[in-house]
């Protein structure tokens, strides 16, 4: 089996366990020689996976689903056998829009409902004045950023296709685009929200961890044929990443992890900006910080488990916004894009707690809850959506119909 691997990543906080696994020797200890390749855009990652120059990559959680549904050019068949953490995203607006939202009642507490209501009033006022729609950036069409931004807006009565304009930009370009007035806001992973806030050009108004709590942001994707032909190599890769996820979760390791992330070949960002983010403290303006519970998790709450209910929720939103049609076959393709069976088999030698189920009702856990697992000590939740809705993966069609109807 192939043991020399090229793995792609985009410079983001949520590439942490990939970078840590290489830097701390977890890959080597599993018998793998890994070469990391830094990319600036998700389209580059997509294309390099498609042509075979990468054996695996840190990718947006909906990307394997979109690939398997044939929704982008040269779409390779992909599998996602491990998540790379929970959370890590935020919504940032320009300083001017942030001030306008504050005047309309936003209290700078990152509450999605308050921020959304204030934004809706700003949009209505701009429309009355004949001003053009606000423009928001997302990092890719098939991204949690796009789908969760749309969910947040729609739940607050803002039509993301009519009331605003959404454009695609690579995450490292976002702060400059806001400063130049090319966009009015964006949804991106850290540290690109903190960077805009620290520079005084933007203000963070809400975060992924409050829009959809305990939700995945990135997964590791591999071409399906490579995964099928190299089972032992893939298992070793998952073990290396899992061990790195535990190391990265320990607070005493955060200074070293921030130093690893800050390296020029990695994020190339001041480690002093990165370290607070690892414990959930982010700058929301030039002078203000907030600490968010479960802002970015690498290990707790089964953070690396590839829940098929997560895949089906992303699929429901892809259908909701007209990016593909719903069918039982498409739902099954989406579900099987995430592979908890590969995860379980790979991690068996580590005697780690593994969820017994592969799907769960998203939003059902209101408090931290011990759950059945193959070993003791697994706690999940709280999880779910800021508007109080739940997602039952056994009722995908009804959920899509309800959301499309606006009910």
Tab-separated table of C-alpha atoms in Angstrom:
chain	number	residue	atom	x	y	z
A	1	UNK	CA	0.000	0.000	0.000
A	2	UNK	CA	1.054	3.580	-0.598
A	3	UNK	CA	2.587	5.086	2.518
A	4	UNK	CA	3.879	8.390	1.083
A	5	UNK	CA	0.932	10.771	1.011
A	6	UNK	CA	0.324	14.310	-0.232
A	7	UNK	CA	-2.355	16.059	1.825
A	8	UNK	CA	-3.726	19.469	0.910
A	9	UNK	CA	-4.933	22.127	3.318
A	10	UNK	CA	-6.145	25.718	3.277
A	11	UNK	CA	-4.588	28.062	5.905
A	12	UNK	CA	-7.303	28.045	8.548
A	13	UNK	CA	-7.549	27.350	12.265
A	14	UNK	CA	-9.528	24.188	11.521
A	15	UNK	CA	-6.570	22.637	9.705
A	16	UNK	CA	-5.084	22.311	13.200
A	17	UNK	CA	-5.138	18.547	13.633
A	18	UNK	CA	-3.729	17.930	10.153
A	19	UNK	CA	-0.822	20.295	10.808
A	20	UNK	CA	-0.306	18.983	14.347
A	21	UNK	CA	-0.296	15.354	13.204
A	22	UNK	CA	2.566	16.107	10.842
A	23	UNK	CA	4.500	18.447	13.163
A	24	UNK	CA	4.246	16.230	16.268
A	25	UNK	CA	5.133	13.019	14.474
A	26	UNK	CA	1.803	11.211	14.796
A	27	UNK	CA	1.817	10.342	11.089
A	28	UNK	CA	5.374	9.008	11.281
A	29	UNK	CA	4.493	6.898	14.322
A	30	UNK	CA	1.705	5.340	12.250
A	31	UNK	CA	4.178	4.482	9.481
A	32	UNK	CA	3.268	7.305	7.112
A	33	UNK	CA	5.382	9.859	5.314
A	34	UNK	CA	3.145	12.871	4.702
A	35	UNK	CA	3.822	15.930	2.587
A	36	UNK	CA	1.500	18.854	3.300
A	37	UNK	CA	0.628	21.233	0.478
A	38	UNK	CA	-0.743	24.681	1.271
A	39	UNK	CA	-3.494	25.932	-1.056
A	40	UNK	CA	-5.235	29.312	-1.050
A	41	UNK	CA	-8.611	28.235	-2.440
A	42	UNK	CA	-11.075	25.383	-2.253
A	43	UNK	CA	-11.273	25.171	-6.023
A	44	UNK	CA	-7.539	24.363	-6.068
A	45	UNK	CA	-8.073	21.607	-3.484
A	46	UNK	CA	-11.016	20.297	-5.527
A	47	UNK	CA	-9.030	20.169	-8.757
A	48	UNK	CA	-5.942	18.589	-7.214
A	49	UNK	CA	-8.057	15.821	-5.695
A	50	UNK	CA	-9.736	15.322	-9.062
A	51	UNK	CA	-6.490	14.877	-11.007
A	52	UNK	CA	-4.829	12.708	-8.370
A	53	UNK	CA	-2.043	15.037	-7.224
A	54	UNK	CA	-3.427	14.808	-3.664
A	55	UNK	CA	-4.271	11.575	-1.886
A	56	UNK	CA	-6.268	13.386	0.800
A	57	UNK	CA	-7.251	16.913	1.783
A	58	UNK	CA	-8.696	19.137	4.487
A	59	UNK	CA	-11.965	20.110	2.790
A	60	UNK	CA	-15.250	21.872	3.420
A	61	UNK	CA	-17.749	19.490	4.999
A	62	UNK	CA	-20.276	19.659	2.102
A	63	UNK	CA	-17.632	19.168	-0.625
A	64	UNK	CA	-17.602	15.343	-0.677
A	65	UNK	CA	-21.406	15.380	-0.885
A	66	UNK	CA	-21.392	17.825	-3.801
A	67	UNK	CA	-18.643	15.838	-5.542
A	68	UNK	CA	-20.520	12.556	-5.244
A	69	UNK	CA	-23.688	14.210	-6.575
A	70	UNK	CA	-21.685	15.442	-9.588
A	71	UNK	CA	-22.275	19.098	-8.781
A	72	UNK	CA	-18.922	20.498	-9.882
A	73	UNK	CA	-16.562	19.910	-12.835
A	74	UNK	CA	-14.261	16.884	-12.829
A	75	UNK	CA	-16.064	15.752	-9.706
A	76	UNK	CA	-14.168	12.791	-8.246
A	77	UNK	CA	-15.957	10.266	-6.047
A	78	UNK	CA	-14.865	11.110	-2.498
A	79	UNK	CA	-15.220	9.618	0.955
A	80	UNK	CA	-15.056	11.503	4.255
A	81	UNK	CA	-14.043	9.022	6.976
A	82	UNK	CA	-13.209	11.580	9.680
A	83	UNK	CA	-14.257	15.089	10.685
A	84	UNK	CA	-11.546	17.610	11.557
A	85	UNK	CA	-13.368	19.282	14.426
A	86	UNK	CA	-16.509	21.213	15.281
A	87	UNK	CA	-17.112	24.949	14.834
A	88	UNK	CA	-14.519	27.600	14.055
A	89	UNK	CA	-16.494	29.904	11.742
A	90	UNK	CA	-17.898	33.389	12.244
A	91	UNK	CA	-19.845	36.075	10.398
A	92	UNK	CA	-18.002	39.387	10.094
A	93	UNK	CA	-19.381	42.653	8.732
A	94	UNK	CA	-17.664	45.911	7.833
A	95	UNK	CA	-17.163	48.451	10.582
A	96	UNK	CA	-19.804	50.667	8.957
A	97	UNK	CA	-22.379	47.875	8.725
A	98	UNK	CA	-21.555	46.816	12.274
A	99	UNK	CA	-22.297	50.346	13.511
A	100	UNK	CA	-25.567	50.394	11.562
A	101	UNK	CA	-26.594	47.044	13.071
A	102	UNK	CA	-25.733	48.293	16.554
A	103	UNK	CA	-27.967	51.325	15.975
A	104	UNK	CA	-30.752	48.892	15.051
A	105	UNK	CA	-30.477	46.886	18.254
A	106	UNK	CA	-27.585	44.457	17.891
A	107	UNK	CA	-25.916	44.170	21.304
A	108	UNK	CA	-22.554	42.768	20.164
A	109	UNK	CA	-23.169	39.577	22.154
A	110	UNK	CA	-22.986	37.295	19.078
A	111	UNK	CA	-26.620	36.257	19.493
A	112	UNK	CA	-27.769	35.066	16.026
A	113	UNK	CA	-31.368	36.182	16.534
A	114	UNK	CA	-30.507	39.704	17.709
A	115	UNK	CA	-27.862	40.179	15.032
A	116	UNK	CA	-30.175	38.851	12.347
A	117	UNK	CA	-33.069	41.084	13.406
A	118	UNK	CA	-30.798	44.126	13.375
A	119	UNK	CA	-29.445	43.213	9.935
A	120	UNK	CA	-32.994	42.814	8.611
A	121	UNK	CA	-33.842	46.357	9.771
A	122	UNK	CA	-30.680	47.734	8.162
A	123	UNK	CA	-31.580	46.027	4.887
A	124	UNK	CA	-35.109	47.463	4.989
A	125	UNK	CA	-33.750	50.971	5.652
A	126	UNK	CA	-31.278	50.690	2.772
A	127	UNK	CA	-34.025	49.530	0.443
A	128	UNK	CA	-36.178	52.508	1.408
A	129	UNK	CA	-33.258	54.812	0.574
A	130	UNK	CA	-32.733	53.143	-2.813
A	131	UNK	CA	-29.293	51.813	-1.904
A	132	UNK	CA	-27.897	48.664	-3.565
A	133	UNK	CA	-28.114	45.294	-1.767
A	134	UNK	CA	-25.414	44.413	0.723
A	135	UNK	CA	-22.789	41.996	-0.604
A	136	UNK	CA	-21.553	39.084	1.532
A	137	UNK	CA	-18.631	36.804	0.780
A	138	UNK	CA	-18.474	33.045	1.290
A	139	UNK	CA	-15.540	30.792	0.583
A	140	UNK	CA	-17.224	28.350	-1.809
A	141	UNK	CA	-20.730	27.528	-3.001
A	142	UNK	CA	-20.643	24.048	-1.434
A	143	UNK	CA	-19.447	25.186	1.987
A	144	UNK	CA	-20.826	25.221	5.493
A	145	UNK	CA	-20.218	28.980	5.323
A	146	UNK	CA	-22.648	29.465	2.438
A	147	UNK	CA	-25.269	27.027	3.721
A	148	UNK	CA	-25.168	28.212	7.340
A	149	UNK	CA	-25.078	31.892	6.359
A	150	UNK	CA	-28.184	31.274	4.262
A	151	UNK	CA	-29.850	29.343	7.090
A	152	UNK	CA	-29.144	32.175	9.536
A	153	UNK	CA	-30.415	34.850	7.167
A	154	UNK	CA	-33.561	32.948	6.180
A	155	UNK	CA	-34.416	32.125	9.799
A	156	UNK	CA	-34.339	35.872	10.465
A	157	UNK	CA	-36.617	36.695	7.542
A	158	UNK	CA	-33.869	37.741	5.100
A	159	UNK	CA	-33.975	36.157	1.641
A	160	UNK	CA	-30.328	35.365	0.764
A	161	UNK	CA	-31.103	35.365	-2.964
A	162	UNK	CA	-33.101	38.605	-3.086
A	163	UNK	CA	-32.282	40.790	-0.099
A	164	UNK	CA	-28.486	40.514	-0.337
A	165	UNK	CA	-25.861	39.392	-2.845
A	166	UNK	CA	-23.547	36.452	-2.100
A	167	UNK	CA	-20.152	36.141	-3.834
A	168	UNK	CA	-17.268	33.652	-3.524
A	169	UNK	CA	-13.791	34.646	-2.286
A	170	UNK	CA	-10.851	32.663	-0.840
A	171	UNK	CA	-10.792	33.063	2.971
A	172	UNK	CA	-7.403	34.869	3.204
A	173	UNK	CA	-8.753	37.616	0.914
A	174	UNK	CA	-11.804	38.422	3.054
A	175	UNK	CA	-10.382	41.079	5.422
A	176	UNK	CA	-8.826	43.027	2.541
A	177	UNK	CA	-12.069	42.823	0.553
A	178	UNK	CA	-14.022	44.317	3.466
A	179	UNK	CA	-11.441	47.038	3.974
A	180	UNK	CA	-11.557	47.927	0.269
A	181	UNK	CA	-15.362	48.104	0.309
A	182	UNK	CA	-15.721	45.249	-2.181
A	183	UNK	CA	-17.931	43.307	0.232
A	184	UNK	CA	-19.995	44.343	3.262
A	185	UNK	CA	-19.508	41.165	5.228
A	186	UNK	CA	-18.529	37.512	5.035
A	187	UNK	CA	-18.709	34.114	6.638
A	188	UNK	CA	-15.295	32.489	6.966
A	189	UNK	CA	-13.167	30.382	9.241
A	190	UNK	CA	-10.696	31.786	11.708
A	191	UNK	CA	-8.313	33.567	11.882
A	192	UNK	CA	-9.762	35.712	9.078
A	193	UNK	CA	-12.577	37.117	11.237
A	194	UNK	CA	-10.257	37.989	14.109
A	195	UNK	CA	-7.858	39.600	11.657
A	196	UNK	CA	-10.518	42.004	10.325
A	197	UNK	CA	-11.621	42.821	13.863
A	198	UNK	CA	-8.073	43.479	15.102
A	199	UNK	CA	-7.410	45.760	12.146
A	200	UNK	CA	-10.542	47.747	12.922
A	201	UNK	CA	-12.061	47.114	9.493
A	202	UNK	CA	-14.695	44.607	10.592
A	203	UNK	CA	-16.879	43.434	13.452
A	204	UNK	CA	-17.874	39.848	14.239
A	205	UNK	CA	-21.655	39.674	14.688
A	206	UNK	CA	-22.268	35.946	15.245
A	207	UNK	CA	-20.516	32.577	15.102
A	208	UNK	CA	-21.148	29.103	13.742
A	209	UNK	CA	-21.101	27.675	17.268
A	210	UNK	CA	-24.269	29.667	17.988
A	211	UNK	CA	-26.000	29.215	14.604
A	212	UNK	CA	-25.598	25.390	14.587
A	213	UNK	CA	-23.926	24.234	17.762
A	214	UNK	CA	-21.650	21.170	17.728
A	215	UNK	CA	-21.580	21.086	13.948
A	216	UNK	CA	-18.742	20.087	11.628
A	217	UNK	CA	-16.787	22.544	9.534
A	218	UNK	CA	-14.090	20.541	7.743
A	219	UNK	CA	-13.594	16.863	7.024
A	220	UNK	CA	-10.780	14.839	5.548
A	221	UNK	CA	-11.669	13.752	2.016
A	222	UNK	CA	-10.017	11.001	-0.016
A	223	UNK	CA	-10.771	9.724	-3.513
A	224	UNK	CA	-13.021	6.696	-3.063
A	225	UNK	CA	-10.845	4.434	-5.228
A	226	UNK	CA	-7.743	5.352	-3.234
A	227	UNK	CA	-9.554	4.610	0.054
A	228	UNK	CA	-10.750	1.242	-1.273
A	229	UNK	CA	-7.294	0.234	-2.539
A	230	UNK	CA	-5.336	1.406	0.535
A	231	UNK	CA	-7.354	0.397	3.588
A	232	UNK	CA	-4.421	0.022	5.962
A	233	UNK	CA	-2.856	3.308	4.876
A	234	UNK	CA	-6.170	5.108	5.383
A	235	UNK	CA	-6.601	3.499	8.799
A	236	UNK	CA	-3.118	4.669	9.823
A	237	UNK	CA	-3.933	8.162	8.560
A	238	UNK	CA	-7.104	8.308	10.672
A	239	UNK	CA	-5.284	7.094	13.761
A	240	UNK	CA	-2.634	9.787	13.322
A	241	UNK	CA	-5.291	12.463	12.978
A	242	UNK	CA	-7.287	11.165	15.942
A	243	UNK	CA	-4.224	11.168	18.196
A	244	UNK	CA	-3.442	14.709	17.029
A	245	UNK	CA	-7.008	15.772	17.845
A	246	UNK	CA	-6.570	14.670	21.453
A	247	UNK	CA	-3.189	16.402	21.727
A	248	UNK	CA	-4.604	19.616	20.230
A	249	UNK	CA	-7.504	19.674	22.686
A	250	UNK	CA	-5.286	19.898	25.760
A	251	UNK	CA	-4.996	23.520	26.977
A	252	UNK	CA	-1.361	23.035	27.975
A	253	UNK	CA	-0.564	22.266	24.330
A	254	UNK	CA	-2.226	25.385	22.919
A	255	UNK	CA	0.915	27.568	22.979
A	256	UNK	CA	2.834	24.966	20.969
A	257	UNK	CA	-0.101	24.367	18.634
A	258	UNK	CA	-0.429	28.108	18.016
A	259	UNK	CA	3.296	28.205	17.177
A	260	UNK	CA	2.864	25.320	14.700
A	261	UNK	CA	-0.120	27.008	13.055
A	262	UNK	CA	1.664	30.363	12.835
A	263	UNK	CA	4.582	29.045	10.755
A	264	UNK	CA	5.084	30.674	7.321
A	265	UNK	CA	4.302	27.425	5.512
A	266	UNK	CA	1.116	26.966	7.505
A	267	UNK	CA	-1.163	29.943	8.365
A	268	UNK	CA	1.629	32.555	8.442
A	269	UNK	CA	-0.233	34.532	11.123
A	270	UNK	CA	1.012	35.897	14.449
A	271	UNK	CA	0.725	33.156	17.075
A	272	UNK	CA	-0.591	35.723	19.569
A	273	UNK	CA	-3.675	36.044	17.360
A	274	UNK	CA	-4.155	32.285	17.119
A	275	UNK	CA	-3.653	31.056	20.665
A	276	UNK	CA	-6.801	32.630	22.228
A	277	UNK	CA	-8.940	31.112	19.459
A	278	UNK	CA	-7.940	27.612	20.550
A	279	UNK	CA	-9.767	28.190	23.844
A	280	UNK	CA	-12.712	30.004	22.246
A	281	UNK	CA	-11.731	33.639	22.797
A	282	UNK	CA	-12.030	35.772	19.682
A	283	UNK	CA	-11.813	39.459	18.931
A	284	UNK	CA	-15.138	40.851	17.752
A	285	UNK	CA	-13.873	44.404	17.253
A	286	UNK	CA	-10.632	46.329	17.587
A	287	UNK	CA	-11.099	46.633	21.359
A	288	UNK	CA	-13.549	43.870	22.360
A	289	UNK	CA	-13.219	40.119	22.858
A	290	UNK	CA	-15.789	37.420	23.572
A	291	UNK	CA	-15.317	33.869	24.804
A	292	UNK	CA	-17.655	31.400	23.121
A	293	UNK	CA	-18.381	27.980	24.582
A	294	UNK	CA	-17.523	25.186	22.120
A	295	UNK	CA	-16.253	27.722	19.575
A	296	UNK	CA	-13.751	25.237	18.120
A	297	UNK	CA	-13.477	21.641	19.317
A	298	UNK	CA	-10.949	19.097	18.090
A	299	UNK	CA	-11.737	16.171	20.377
A	300	UNK	CA	-14.621	16.652	22.849
A	301	UNK	CA	-18.166	15.629	21.941
A	302	UNK	CA	-17.029	13.154	19.274
A	303	UNK	CA	-15.623	16.081	17.298
A	304	UNK	CA	-13.936	13.831	14.742
A	305	UNK	CA	-16.826	11.400	14.199
A	306	UNK	CA	-18.317	11.646	10.672
A	307	UNK	CA	-22.026	11.699	11.548
A	308	UNK	CA	-24.158	10.818	8.555
A	309	UNK	CA	-26.883	13.096	9.949
A	310	UNK	CA	-24.461	15.998	9.427
A	311	UNK	CA	-24.051	14.941	5.801
A	312	UNK	CA	-27.810	14.765	5.328
A	313	UNK	CA	-28.350	18.225	6.832
A	314	UNK	CA	-25.841	19.716	4.399
A	315	UNK	CA	-27.631	17.834	1.626
A	316	UNK	CA	-30.983	19.275	2.734
A	317	UNK	CA	-29.603	22.786	2.389
A	318	UNK	CA	-28.017	22.071	-0.993
A	319	UNK	CA	-31.493	21.030	-2.169
A	320	UNK	CA	-33.231	23.901	-0.367
A	321	UNK	CA	-31.240	26.509	-2.266
A	322	UNK	CA	-31.752	24.902	-5.644
A	323	UNK	CA	-28.284	23.434	-6.124
A	324	UNK	CA	-29.636	19.935	-6.792
A	325	UNK	CA	-32.917	18.017	-6.827
A	326	UNK	CA	-34.120	15.840	-3.987
A	327	UNK	CA	-34.558	12.121	-4.478
A	328	UNK	CA	-34.146	9.048	-2.323
A	329	UNK	CA	-31.105	8.132	-4.425
A	330	UNK	CA	-29.472	11.536	-3.939
A	331	UNK	CA	-30.119	11.425	-0.193
A	332	UNK	CA	-28.452	8.010	-0.013
A	333	UNK	CA	-25.447	9.314	-1.982
A	334	UNK	CA	-25.145	12.212	0.471
A	335	UNK	CA	-25.441	9.942	3.500
A	336	UNK	CA	-22.798	7.514	2.248
A	337	UNK	CA	-20.336	10.322	1.507
A	338	UNK	CA	-19.513	10.204	5.239
A	339	UNK	CA	-18.047	6.873	6.327
A	340	UNK	CA	-18.286	6.136	10.054
A	341	UNK	CA	-17.630	2.461	9.244
A	342	UNK	CA	-14.092	3.299	8.087
A	343	UNK	CA	-13.602	5.509	11.170
A	344	UNK	CA	-14.701	2.775	13.578
A	345	UNK	CA	-12.525	0.093	11.995
A	346	UNK	CA	-9.448	2.349	11.940
A	347	UNK	CA	-9.775	3.391	15.580
A	348	UNK	CA	-10.503	-0.028	17.070
A	349	UNK	CA	-6.854	-0.547	18.115
A	350	UNK	CA	-6.952	2.673	20.177
A	351	UNK	CA	-9.853	1.495	22.399
A	352	UNK	CA	-11.448	4.907	22.074
A	353	UNK	CA	-15.136	5.654	22.797
A	354	UNK	CA	-17.053	5.393	19.527
A	355	UNK	CA	-20.736	6.290	19.035
A	356	UNK	CA	-22.928	3.260	18.525
A	357	UNK	CA	-25.158	5.057	16.028
A	358	UNK	CA	-24.174	6.741	12.759
A	359	UNK	CA	-27.039	9.260	12.690
A	360	UNK	CA	-28.776	11.361	15.323
A	361	UNK	CA	-31.537	13.940	15.512
A	362	UNK	CA	-29.705	17.267	15.245
A	363	UNK	CA	-30.907	19.660	17.918
A	364	UNK	CA	-32.347	17.032	20.254
A	365	UNK	CA	-29.651	17.386	22.943
A	366	UNK	CA	-30.280	20.445	25.103
A	367	UNK	CA	-27.660	19.628	27.749
A	368	UNK	CA	-24.427	17.578	27.799
A	369	UNK	CA	-25.603	13.971	27.560
A	370	UNK	CA	-23.710	10.685	28.108
A	371	UNK	CA	-24.458	8.345	25.206
A	372	UNK	CA	-23.975	4.706	24.343
A	373	UNK	CA	-20.526	4.027	22.957
A	374	UNK	CA	-18.137	1.151	22.333
A	375	UNK	CA	-16.099	2.344	25.334
A	376	UNK	CA	-17.104	4.518	28.271
A	377	UNK	CA	-16.868	8.261	28.642
A	378	UNK	CA	-18.566	9.736	25.568
A	379	UNK	CA	-20.656	12.868	26.116
A	380	UNK	CA	-22.501	14.680	23.327
A	381	UNK	CA	-24.348	17.990	23.141
A	382	UNK	CA	-25.762	20.424	23.587
A	383	UNK	CA	-26.294	20.706	19.866
A	384	UNK	CA	-28.765	22.199	17.449
A	385	UNK	CA	-29.926	25.317	15.701
A	386	UNK	CA	-30.404	28.816	17.130
A	387	UNK	CA	-34.037	28.974	15.997
A	388	UNK	CA	-34.986	25.908	18.040
A	389	UNK	CA	-35.726	23.648	15.073
A	390	UNK	CA	-34.548	20.061	14.912
A	391	UNK	CA	-33.431	17.933	11.986
A	392	UNK	CA	-34.480	14.287	11.870
A	393	UNK	CA	-32.323	12.492	9.270
A	394	UNK	CA	-35.129	9.965	8.776
A	395	UNK	CA	-37.424	12.773	7.575
A	396	UNK	CA	-35.229	14.566	5.043
A	397	UNK	CA	-37.953	15.062	2.445
A	398	UNK	CA	-40.433	16.542	4.918
A	399	UNK	CA	-37.716	18.822	6.337
A	400	UNK	CA	-36.808	20.147	2.876
A	401	UNK	CA	-40.471	20.700	1.993
A	402	UNK	CA	-41.069	22.571	5.241
A	403	UNK	CA	-38.101	24.854	4.722
A	404	UNK	CA	-38.935	25.553	1.097
A	405	UNK	CA	-42.473	26.517	2.118
A	406	UNK	CA	-41.138	28.912	4.752
A	407	UNK	CA	-43.132	27.163	7.466
